[in-house]
């Protein structure tokens, strides 16, 4: 799944400003998920 996101998500979307009341960019969410998975291993 991560590979699909990396390949097909437009580069501008990674750092796009989140909608109001949201604080994380797509890149921040992706990074968070990766870090949590690493803790499970």
JSON list of C-alpha atoms in Angstrom, two decimals, residues 14-32:
[
{"chain": "A", "resi": 14, "resn": "UNK", "atom": "CA", "xyz": [2.91, 15.67, 0.12]},
{"chain": "A", "resi": 15, "resn": "UNK", "atom": "CA", "xyz": [3.45, 19.18, 1.49]},
{"chain": "A", "resi": 16, "resn": "UNK", "atom": "CA", "xyz": [0.07, 20.72, 0.70]},
{"chain": "A", "resi": 17, "resn": "UNK", "atom": "CA", "xyz": [-1.42, 22.83, 3.44]},
{"chain": "A", "resi": 18, "resn": "UNK", "atom": "CA", "xyz": [-3.99, 20.75, 5.35]},
{"chain": "A", "resi": 19, "resn": "UNK", "atom": "CA", "xyz": [-7.63, 21.89, 5.54]},
{"chain": "A", "resi": 20, "resn": "UNK", "atom": "CA", "xyz": [-8.52, 24.10, 8.48]},
{"chain": "A", "resi": 21, "resn": "UNK", "atom": "CA", "xyz": [-8.56, 22.41, 11.88]},
{"chain": "A", "resi": 22, "resn": "UNK", "atom": "CA", "xyz": [-6.08, 19.82, 10.58]},
{"chain": "A", "resi": 23, "resn": "UNK", "atom": "CA", "xyz": [-2.43, 19.96, 11.53]},
{"chain": "A", "resi": 24, "resn": "UNK", "atom": "CA", "xyz": [-0.64, 17.20, 9.62]},
{"chain": "A", "resi": 25, "resn": "UNK", "atom": "CA", "xyz": [0.43, 17.13, 6.01]},
{"chain": "A", "resi": 26, "resn": "UNK", "atom": "CA", "xyz": [0.25, 13.89, 4.02]},
{"chain": "A", "resi": 27, "resn": "UNK", "atom": "CA", "xyz": [4.01, 13.55, 4.52]},
{"chain": "A", "resi": 28, "resn": "UNK", "atom": "CA", "xyz": [3.62, 13.87, 8.30]},
{"chain": "A", "resi": 29, "resn": "UNK", "atom": "CA", "xyz": [0.86, 11.25, 8.40]},
{"chain": "A", "resi": 30, "resn": "UNK", "atom": "CA", "xyz": [2.87, 8.87, 6.22]},
{"chain": "A", "resi": 31, "resn": "UNK", "atom": "CA", "xyz": [5.92, 9.34, 8.43]},
{"chain": "A", "resi": 32, "resn": "UNK", "atom": "CA", "xyz": [3.88, 8.74, 11.58]}
]
